[in-house]
Coordinates of C-alpha atoms in Angstrom, one line a residue:
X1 CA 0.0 0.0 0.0
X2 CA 1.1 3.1 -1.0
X3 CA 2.0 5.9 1.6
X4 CA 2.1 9.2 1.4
X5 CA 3.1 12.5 4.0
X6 CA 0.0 14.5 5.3
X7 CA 1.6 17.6 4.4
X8 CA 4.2 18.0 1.9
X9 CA 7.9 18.9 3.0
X10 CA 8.7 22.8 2.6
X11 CA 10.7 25.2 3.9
X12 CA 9.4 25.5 7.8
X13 CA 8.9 29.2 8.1
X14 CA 7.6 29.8 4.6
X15 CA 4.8 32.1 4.9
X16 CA 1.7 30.0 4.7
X17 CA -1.7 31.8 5.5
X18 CA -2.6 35.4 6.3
X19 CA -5.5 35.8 9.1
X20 CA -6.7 39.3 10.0
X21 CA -3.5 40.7 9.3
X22 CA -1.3 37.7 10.9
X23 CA 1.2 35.9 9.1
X24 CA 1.4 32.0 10.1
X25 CA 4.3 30.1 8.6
X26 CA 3.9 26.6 7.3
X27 CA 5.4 25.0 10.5
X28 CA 3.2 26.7 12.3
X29 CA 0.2 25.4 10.5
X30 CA 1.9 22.0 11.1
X31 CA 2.2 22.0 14.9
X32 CA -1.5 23.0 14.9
X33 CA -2.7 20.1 13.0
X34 CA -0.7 17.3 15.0
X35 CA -1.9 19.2 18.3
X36 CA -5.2 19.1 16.8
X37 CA -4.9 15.7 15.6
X38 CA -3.8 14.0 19.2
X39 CA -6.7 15.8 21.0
X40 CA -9.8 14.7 18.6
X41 CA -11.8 12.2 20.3
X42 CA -12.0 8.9 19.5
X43 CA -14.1 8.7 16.2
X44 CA -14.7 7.3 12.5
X45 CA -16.3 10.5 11.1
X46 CA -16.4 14.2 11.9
X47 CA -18.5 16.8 10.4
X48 CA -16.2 20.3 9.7
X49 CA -18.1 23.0 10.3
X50 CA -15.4 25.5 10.8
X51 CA -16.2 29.2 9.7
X52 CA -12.6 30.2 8.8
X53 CA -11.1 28.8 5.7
X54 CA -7.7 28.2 8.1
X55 CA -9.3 26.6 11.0
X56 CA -11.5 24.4 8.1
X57 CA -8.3 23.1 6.6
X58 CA -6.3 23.0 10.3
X59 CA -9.7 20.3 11.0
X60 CA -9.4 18.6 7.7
X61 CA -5.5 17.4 8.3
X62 CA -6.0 16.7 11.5
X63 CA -8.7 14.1 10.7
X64 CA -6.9 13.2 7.9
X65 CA -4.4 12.1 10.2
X66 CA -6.3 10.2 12.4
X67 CA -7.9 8.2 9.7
X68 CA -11.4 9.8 10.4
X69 CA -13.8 10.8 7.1
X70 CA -14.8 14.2 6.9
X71 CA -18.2 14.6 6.1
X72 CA -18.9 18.1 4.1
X73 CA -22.4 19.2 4.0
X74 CA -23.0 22.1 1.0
X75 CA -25.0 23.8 2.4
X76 CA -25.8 25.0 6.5
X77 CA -29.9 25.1 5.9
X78 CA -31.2 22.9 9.0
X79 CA -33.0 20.5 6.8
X80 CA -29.9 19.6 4.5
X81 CA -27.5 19.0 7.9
X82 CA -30.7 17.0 9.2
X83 CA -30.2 14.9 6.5
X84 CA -26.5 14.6 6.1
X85 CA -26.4 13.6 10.0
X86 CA -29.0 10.9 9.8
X87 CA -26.8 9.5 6.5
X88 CA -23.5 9.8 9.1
X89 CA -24.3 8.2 12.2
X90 CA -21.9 9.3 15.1
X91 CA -20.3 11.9 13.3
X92 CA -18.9 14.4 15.6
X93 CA -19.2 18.1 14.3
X94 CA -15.6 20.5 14.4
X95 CA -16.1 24.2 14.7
X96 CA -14.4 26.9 15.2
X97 CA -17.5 28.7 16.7
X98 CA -18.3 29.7 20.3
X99 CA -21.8 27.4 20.2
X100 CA -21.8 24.3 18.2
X101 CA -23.7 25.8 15.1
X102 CA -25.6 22.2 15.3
X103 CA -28.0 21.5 17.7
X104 CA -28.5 17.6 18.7
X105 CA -24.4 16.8 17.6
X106 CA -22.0 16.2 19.6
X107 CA -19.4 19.3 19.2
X108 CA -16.0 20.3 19.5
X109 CA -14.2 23.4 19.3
X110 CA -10.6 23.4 17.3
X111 CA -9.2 27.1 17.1
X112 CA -6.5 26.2 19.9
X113 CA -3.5 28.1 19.8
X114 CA -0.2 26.6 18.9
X115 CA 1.7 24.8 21.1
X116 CA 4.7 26.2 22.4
X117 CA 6.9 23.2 22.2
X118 CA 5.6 22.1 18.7
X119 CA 5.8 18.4 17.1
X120 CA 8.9 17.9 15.1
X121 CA 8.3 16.9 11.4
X122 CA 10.1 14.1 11.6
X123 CA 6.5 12.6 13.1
X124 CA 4.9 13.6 10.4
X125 CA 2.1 11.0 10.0
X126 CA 2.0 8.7 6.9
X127 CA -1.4 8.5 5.1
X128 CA -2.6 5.4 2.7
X129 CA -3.5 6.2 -0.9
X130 CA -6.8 4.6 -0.7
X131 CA -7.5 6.6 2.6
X132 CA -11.2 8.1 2.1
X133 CA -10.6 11.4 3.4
X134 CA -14.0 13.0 2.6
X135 CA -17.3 13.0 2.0
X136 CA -18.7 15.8 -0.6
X137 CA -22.2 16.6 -1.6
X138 CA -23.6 17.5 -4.7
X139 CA -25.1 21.4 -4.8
X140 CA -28.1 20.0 -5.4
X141 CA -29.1 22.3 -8.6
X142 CA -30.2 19.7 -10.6
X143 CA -31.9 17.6 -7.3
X144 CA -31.6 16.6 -4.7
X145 CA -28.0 16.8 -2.7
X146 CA -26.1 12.9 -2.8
X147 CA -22.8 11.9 -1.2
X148 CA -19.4 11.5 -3.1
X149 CA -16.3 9.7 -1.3
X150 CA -12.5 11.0 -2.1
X151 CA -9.8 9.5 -1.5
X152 CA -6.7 11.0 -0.3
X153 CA -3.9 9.9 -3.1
X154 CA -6.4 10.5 -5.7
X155 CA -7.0 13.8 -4.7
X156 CA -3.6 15.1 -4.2
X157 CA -2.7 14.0 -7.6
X158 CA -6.0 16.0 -8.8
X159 CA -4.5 18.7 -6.9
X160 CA -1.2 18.6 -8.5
X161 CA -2.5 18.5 -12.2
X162 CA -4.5 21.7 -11.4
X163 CA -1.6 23.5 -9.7
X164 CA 0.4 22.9 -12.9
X165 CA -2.3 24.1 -15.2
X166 CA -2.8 27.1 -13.1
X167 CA 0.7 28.1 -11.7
X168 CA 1.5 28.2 -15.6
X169 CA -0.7 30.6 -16.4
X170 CA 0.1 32.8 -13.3
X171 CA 4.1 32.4 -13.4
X172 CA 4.3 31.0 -10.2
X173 CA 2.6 29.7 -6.8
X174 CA 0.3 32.3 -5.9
X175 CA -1.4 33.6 -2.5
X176 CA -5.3 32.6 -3.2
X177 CA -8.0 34.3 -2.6
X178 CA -11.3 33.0 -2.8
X179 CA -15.2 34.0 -2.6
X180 CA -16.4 30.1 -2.8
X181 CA -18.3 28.1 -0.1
X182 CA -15.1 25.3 1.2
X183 CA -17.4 22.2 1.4
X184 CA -18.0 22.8 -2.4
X185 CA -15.5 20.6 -4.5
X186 CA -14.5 23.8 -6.1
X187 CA -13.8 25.8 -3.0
X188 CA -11.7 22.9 -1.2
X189 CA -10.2 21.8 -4.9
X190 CA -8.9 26.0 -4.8
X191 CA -9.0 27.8 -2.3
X192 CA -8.0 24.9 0.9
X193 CA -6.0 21.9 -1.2
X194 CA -4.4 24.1 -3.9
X195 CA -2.3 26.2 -1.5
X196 CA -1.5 23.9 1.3
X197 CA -0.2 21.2 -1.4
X198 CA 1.1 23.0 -3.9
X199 CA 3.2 25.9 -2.5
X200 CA 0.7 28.4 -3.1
X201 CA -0.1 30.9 0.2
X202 CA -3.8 30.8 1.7
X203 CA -6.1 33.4 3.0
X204 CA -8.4 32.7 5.9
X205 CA -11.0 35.1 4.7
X206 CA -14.1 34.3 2.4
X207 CA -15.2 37.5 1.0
X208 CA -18.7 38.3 -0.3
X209 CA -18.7 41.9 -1.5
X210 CA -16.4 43.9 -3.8
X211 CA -14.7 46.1 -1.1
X212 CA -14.4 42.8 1.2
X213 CA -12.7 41.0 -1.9
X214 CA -10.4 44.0 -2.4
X215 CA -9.3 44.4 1.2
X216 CA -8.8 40.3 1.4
X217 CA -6.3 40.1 -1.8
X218 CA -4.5 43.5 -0.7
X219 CA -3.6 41.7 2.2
X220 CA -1.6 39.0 0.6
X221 CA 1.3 38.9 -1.3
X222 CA 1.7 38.6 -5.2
X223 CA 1.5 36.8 -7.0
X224 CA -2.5 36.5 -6.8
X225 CA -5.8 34.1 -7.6
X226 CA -8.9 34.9 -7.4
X227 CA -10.9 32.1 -6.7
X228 CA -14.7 32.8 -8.1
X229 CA -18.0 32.3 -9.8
X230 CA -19.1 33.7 -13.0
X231 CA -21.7 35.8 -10.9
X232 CA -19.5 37.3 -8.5
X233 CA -16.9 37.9 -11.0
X234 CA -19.5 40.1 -13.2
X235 CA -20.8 41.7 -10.0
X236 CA -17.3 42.6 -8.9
X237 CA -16.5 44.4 -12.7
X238 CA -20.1 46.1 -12.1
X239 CA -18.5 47.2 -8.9
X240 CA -15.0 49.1 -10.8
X241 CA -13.7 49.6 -7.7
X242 CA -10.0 49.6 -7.8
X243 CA -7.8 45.8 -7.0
X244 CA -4.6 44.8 -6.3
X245 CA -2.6 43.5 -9.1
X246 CA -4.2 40.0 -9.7
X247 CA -1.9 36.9 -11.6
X248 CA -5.6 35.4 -12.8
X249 CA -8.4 34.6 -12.1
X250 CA -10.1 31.0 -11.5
X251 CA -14.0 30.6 -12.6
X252 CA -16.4 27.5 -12.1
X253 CA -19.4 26.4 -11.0
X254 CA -21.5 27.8 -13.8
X255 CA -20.7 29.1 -17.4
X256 CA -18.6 32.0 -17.9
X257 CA -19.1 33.6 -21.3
X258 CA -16.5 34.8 -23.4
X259 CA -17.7 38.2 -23.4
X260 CA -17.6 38.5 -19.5
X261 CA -13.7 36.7 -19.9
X262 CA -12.8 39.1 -22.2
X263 CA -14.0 42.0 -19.6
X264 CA -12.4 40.9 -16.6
X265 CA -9.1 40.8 -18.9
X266 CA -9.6 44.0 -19.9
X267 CA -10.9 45.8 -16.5
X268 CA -7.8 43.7 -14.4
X269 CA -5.6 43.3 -16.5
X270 CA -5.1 39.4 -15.8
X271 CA -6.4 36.2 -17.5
X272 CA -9.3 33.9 -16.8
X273 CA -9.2 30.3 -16.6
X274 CA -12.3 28.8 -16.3
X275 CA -12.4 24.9 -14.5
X276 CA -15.0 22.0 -15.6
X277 CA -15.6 20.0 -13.2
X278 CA -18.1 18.3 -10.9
X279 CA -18.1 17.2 -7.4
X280 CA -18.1 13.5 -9.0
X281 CA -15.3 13.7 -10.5
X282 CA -13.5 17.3 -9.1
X283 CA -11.1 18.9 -11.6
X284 CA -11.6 17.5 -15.1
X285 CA -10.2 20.1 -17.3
X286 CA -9.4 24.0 -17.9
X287 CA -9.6 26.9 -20.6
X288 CA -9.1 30.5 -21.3
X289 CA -12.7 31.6 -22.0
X290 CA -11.8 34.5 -23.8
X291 CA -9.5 32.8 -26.2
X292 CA -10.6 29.1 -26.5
X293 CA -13.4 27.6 -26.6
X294 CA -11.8 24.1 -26.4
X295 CA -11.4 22.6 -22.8
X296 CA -7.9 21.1 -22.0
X297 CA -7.7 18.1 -19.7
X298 CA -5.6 18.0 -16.9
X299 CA -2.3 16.0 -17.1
X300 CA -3.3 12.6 -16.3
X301 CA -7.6 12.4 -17.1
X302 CA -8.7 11.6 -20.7
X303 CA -12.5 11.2 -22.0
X304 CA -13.8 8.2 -23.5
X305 CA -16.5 7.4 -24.9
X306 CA -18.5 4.3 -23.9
X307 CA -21.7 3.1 -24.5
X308 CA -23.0 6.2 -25.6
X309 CA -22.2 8.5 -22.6
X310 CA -18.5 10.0 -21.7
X311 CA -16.2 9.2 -18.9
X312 CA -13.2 10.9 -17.2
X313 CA -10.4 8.6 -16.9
X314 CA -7.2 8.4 -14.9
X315 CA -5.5 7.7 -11.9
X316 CA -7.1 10.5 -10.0
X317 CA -10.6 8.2 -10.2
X318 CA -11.2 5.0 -8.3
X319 CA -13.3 4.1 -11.2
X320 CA -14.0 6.3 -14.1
X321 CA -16.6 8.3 -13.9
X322 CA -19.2 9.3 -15.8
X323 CA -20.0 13.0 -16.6
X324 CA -23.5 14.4 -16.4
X325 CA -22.9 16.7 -19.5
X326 CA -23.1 16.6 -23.0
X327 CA -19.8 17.5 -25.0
X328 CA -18.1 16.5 -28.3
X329 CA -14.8 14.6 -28.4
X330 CA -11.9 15.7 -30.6
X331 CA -9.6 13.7 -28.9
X332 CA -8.8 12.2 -25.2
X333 CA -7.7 15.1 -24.1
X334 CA -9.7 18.3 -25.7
X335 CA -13.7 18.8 -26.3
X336 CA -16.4 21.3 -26.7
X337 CA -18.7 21.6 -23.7
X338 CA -22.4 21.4 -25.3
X339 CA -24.0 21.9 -22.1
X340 CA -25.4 19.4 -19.0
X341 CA -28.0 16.7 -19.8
X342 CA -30.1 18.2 -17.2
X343 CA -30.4 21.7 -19.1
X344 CA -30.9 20.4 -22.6
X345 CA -34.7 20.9 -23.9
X346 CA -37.3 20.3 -26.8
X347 CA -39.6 22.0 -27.6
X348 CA -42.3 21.5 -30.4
X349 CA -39.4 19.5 -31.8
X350 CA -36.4 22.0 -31.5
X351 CA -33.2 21.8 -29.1
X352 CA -31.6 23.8 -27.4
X353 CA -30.1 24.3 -23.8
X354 CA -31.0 26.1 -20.8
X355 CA -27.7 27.7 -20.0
X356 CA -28.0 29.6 -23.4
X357 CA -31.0 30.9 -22.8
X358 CA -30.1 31.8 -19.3
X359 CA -26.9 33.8 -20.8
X360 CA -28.8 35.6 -23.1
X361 CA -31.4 36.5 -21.1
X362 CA -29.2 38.3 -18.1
X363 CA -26.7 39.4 -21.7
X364 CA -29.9 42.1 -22.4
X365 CA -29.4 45.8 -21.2
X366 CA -31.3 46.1 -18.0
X367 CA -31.2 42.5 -16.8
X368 CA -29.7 42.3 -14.0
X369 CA -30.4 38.8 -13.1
X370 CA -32.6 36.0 -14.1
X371 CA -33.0 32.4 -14.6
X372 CA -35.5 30.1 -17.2
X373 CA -37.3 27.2 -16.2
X374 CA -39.1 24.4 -16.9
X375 CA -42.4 24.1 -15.2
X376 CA -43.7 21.2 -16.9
X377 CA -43.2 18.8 -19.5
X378 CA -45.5 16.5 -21.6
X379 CA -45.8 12.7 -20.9
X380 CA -43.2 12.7 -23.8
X381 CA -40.6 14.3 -22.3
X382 CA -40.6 17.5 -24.4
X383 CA -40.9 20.8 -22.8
X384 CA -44.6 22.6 -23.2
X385 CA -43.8 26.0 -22.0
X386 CA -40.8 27.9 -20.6
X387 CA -41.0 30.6 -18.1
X388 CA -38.6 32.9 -16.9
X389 CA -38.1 34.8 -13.9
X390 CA -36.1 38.4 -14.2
X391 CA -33.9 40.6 -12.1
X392 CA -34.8 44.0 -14.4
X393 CA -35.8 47.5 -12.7
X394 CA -37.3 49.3 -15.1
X395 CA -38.4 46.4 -18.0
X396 CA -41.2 45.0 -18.7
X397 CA -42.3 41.8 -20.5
X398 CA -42.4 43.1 -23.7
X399 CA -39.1 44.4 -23.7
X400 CA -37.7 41.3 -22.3
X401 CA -39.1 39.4 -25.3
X402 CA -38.1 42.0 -27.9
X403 CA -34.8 41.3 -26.2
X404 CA -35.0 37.7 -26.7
X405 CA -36.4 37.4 -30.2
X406 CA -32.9 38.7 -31.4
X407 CA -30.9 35.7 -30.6
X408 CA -33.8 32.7 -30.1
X409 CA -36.4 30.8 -31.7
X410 CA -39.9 32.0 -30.9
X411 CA -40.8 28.5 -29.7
X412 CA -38.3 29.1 -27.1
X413 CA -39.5 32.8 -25.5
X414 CA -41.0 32.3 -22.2
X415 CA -45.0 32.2 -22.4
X416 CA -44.8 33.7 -18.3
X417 CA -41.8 36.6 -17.2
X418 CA -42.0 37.0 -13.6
X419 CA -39.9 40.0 -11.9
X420 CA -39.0 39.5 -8.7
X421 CA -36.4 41.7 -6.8
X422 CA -33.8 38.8 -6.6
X423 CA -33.1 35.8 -7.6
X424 CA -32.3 33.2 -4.7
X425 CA -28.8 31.8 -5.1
X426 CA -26.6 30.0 -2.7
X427 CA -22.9 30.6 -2.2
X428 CA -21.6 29.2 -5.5
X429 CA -24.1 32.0 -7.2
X430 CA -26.2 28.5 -8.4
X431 CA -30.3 28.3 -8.4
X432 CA -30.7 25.1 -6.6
X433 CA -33.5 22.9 -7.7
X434 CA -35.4 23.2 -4.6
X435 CA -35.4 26.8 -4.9
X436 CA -36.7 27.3 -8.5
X437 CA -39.4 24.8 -7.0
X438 CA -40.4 27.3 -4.8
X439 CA -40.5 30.4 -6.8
X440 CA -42.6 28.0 -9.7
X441 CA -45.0 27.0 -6.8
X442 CA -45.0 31.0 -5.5
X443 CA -45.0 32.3 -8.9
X444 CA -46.7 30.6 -11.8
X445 CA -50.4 29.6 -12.6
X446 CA -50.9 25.6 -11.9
X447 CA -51.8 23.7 -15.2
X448 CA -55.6 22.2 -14.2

């Protein structure tokens, strides 16, 4: 079995992580995992709750270390941890909160201070390949929410593939900043594994707002990343408030169009490389939106086709995995993205994909947000109506759909518009299922 150190070997006082304007050095971050490690209680699963992106990944290792699985809800709504809880019997939640932030869960509290004598690295624990290291759930915009497992070895080399991709494009290990939620696959892929296993530097802050992203990357040394979604990135241009010189910029969870790409080059001064991914199967592959529109795969993952449906392939994958999205192949190791399987609709006999339509729709002057759905189908399949609902002071339905009529079919304009004052969209700037449920039930006229 092959073995492999919790924490890669690097220079001990390298600076490490910046937290409210402190400095902690690599061997710091060290002592406090170990310390953290020997004091967990005896366990097989935690649940890592922690608040602070450096107390999160401090928990992480620790459990890492002692062979426990970290379970990693995506979202804190009661009903979602009710769930996850009842799926992880004994699980023990970590915080780095005053209260436990669960109620009915056992709890304990991590932010300890350093030790002053500190564990030398020579005891540097030793973790299996195979070790299932954590538990990941899926956003739940296309349903409902269901478990992944990851495996330590597999991960890191995941990890390591991305780092090479992106340190490329940047010139060098960077100091990462990042606006995304850490129990999403993309946040803990970017903005927690990235920098403690590849050299890069991490910041303790997730920021929200434009001045609180500003203030978090001026904090932290260049070379920078920006870790982000499409939605934050457009609301932080909207924002032109003036940013520290960024190395580039990392996008995911949604589509990022070319046009907003292009933008963010021209308004920072710094490239964008978008990520595909999943939390199935992480990291698959990477592009410059603005320039390419062929995704690259990362060194060691090719696509295959089998059966009809595509699979990510390598090392990094226990098995290969399937991908929920529909592309087209032009080798192993480059494809088009078409769009995912989920969003692809017919109707009165024509295709097309839900992700366009949403791009065009918020692309019109005076949108500033909005989604289309799908509130029924026939016993067929194909997709009777579409309705939309808009984010657009100052619009009204005609001039969304004189909007609209410029780029789609008729067959695909939305029969109902509904404005609403926002739209509701969780920390990866994704419409979950379960909330476009809602505003249909809220919203629309029931077919009877």
């Amino acid at each position: 079995m092959s073995l492999i150190p919790l924490l890669p070997d690097a220079e001990r006082h390298a600076p490490f992580a910046y937290r409210h304007g402190e400095l902690i050095d690599r061997d710091t971050f060290h002592a406090q995992v170990l310390t953290l490690a020997a004091a967990l209680p005896e366990g097989q699963r935690v649940m890592n709750l922690c608040a602070d992106r450096y107390w999160f990944a401090v928990a992480l290792f620790a459990a890492i270390a002692r062979n426990m699985l970290t379970v990693l809800p995506n979202s804190a709504a009661p009903e979602h941890i009710a769930m996850v809880a009842a799926e992880q019997p004994g699980v023990l939640v970590l915080g780095d909160q005053a209260d436990s932030p669960v109620s009915g869960l056992p709890y304990f509290r991590v932010d300890v201070p350093a030790p002053a004598l500190r564990p030398t690295l020579n005891g540097m624990p030793l973790i299996a390949f195979d070790q299932r290291i954590a538990c990941m759930y899926t956003s739940g915009s296309t349903g409902t929410p269901m478990p992944h497992f990851k495996t330590f070895g597999r991960l890191r080399l995941a990890i390591l593939a991305g780092a090479e991709r992106v340190w490329a494009v940047a010139g060098a290990p960077c100091s990462v900043v990042g606006t995304v939620p850490i129990r999403h696959m993309y946040g803990l892929e970017s903005s927690v594994l990235l920098p403690i296993l590849a050299g890069g530097r991490m910041s303790s802050q997730i920021p929200f707002f434009p001045a609180d992203i500003a203030a978090s990357l001026a904090e932290m040394p260049a070379p920078r990343l920006l870790v982000i979604t499409p939605f934050h990135l457009r609301k932080l241009l909207e924002a032109n408030i003036a940013l520290p010189d960024i190395a580039v910029i990392l996008s995911a969870t949604a589509p990022l169009s070319a046009e907003l790409a292009a933008q963010a080059r021209q308004q920072l001064g710094c490239p964008v490389l978008e990520i595909y991914g999943s939390t199935e199967t992480g990291q698959v592959a990477t592009r410059e939106t603005d320039r390419d529109s062929t995704w690259h795969t990362l060194q060691g993952i090719t696509l295959e086709l089998r059966d009809d449906e595509f699979w990510a392939v390598g090392e990094v994958y226990e098995t290969p995995q399937m991908l929920n999205d529909m592309v087209e192949l032009f080798s192993p190791s480059l494809f088009r993205l078409v769009d995912r399987k989920a969003n692809m609709i017919n109707v009165a006999g024509k295709r097309s994909s839900l992700s366009f339509l949403n791009a065009t729709l918020t692309s019109l002057p005076g949108v500033v947000d909005g989604v289309f759905c799908v509130p029924e189908r026939n016993t067929s399949g194909e997709v009777e109506r579409l309705a939309a609902f808009v984010v657009a002071p100052g619009l009204d339905r005609a001039a969304i759909l004189a909007g609209l009529r410029q780029y789609v079919d008729s067959v695909f304009l939305p029969r109902h518009v509904v404005f609403i004052d926002s739209l509701p969209r969780d920390g990866n700037g994704k419409v979950l299922a379960r909330s476009l449920q809602e505003l249909i039930a809220q919203h629309l006229p029931k077919r009877g």
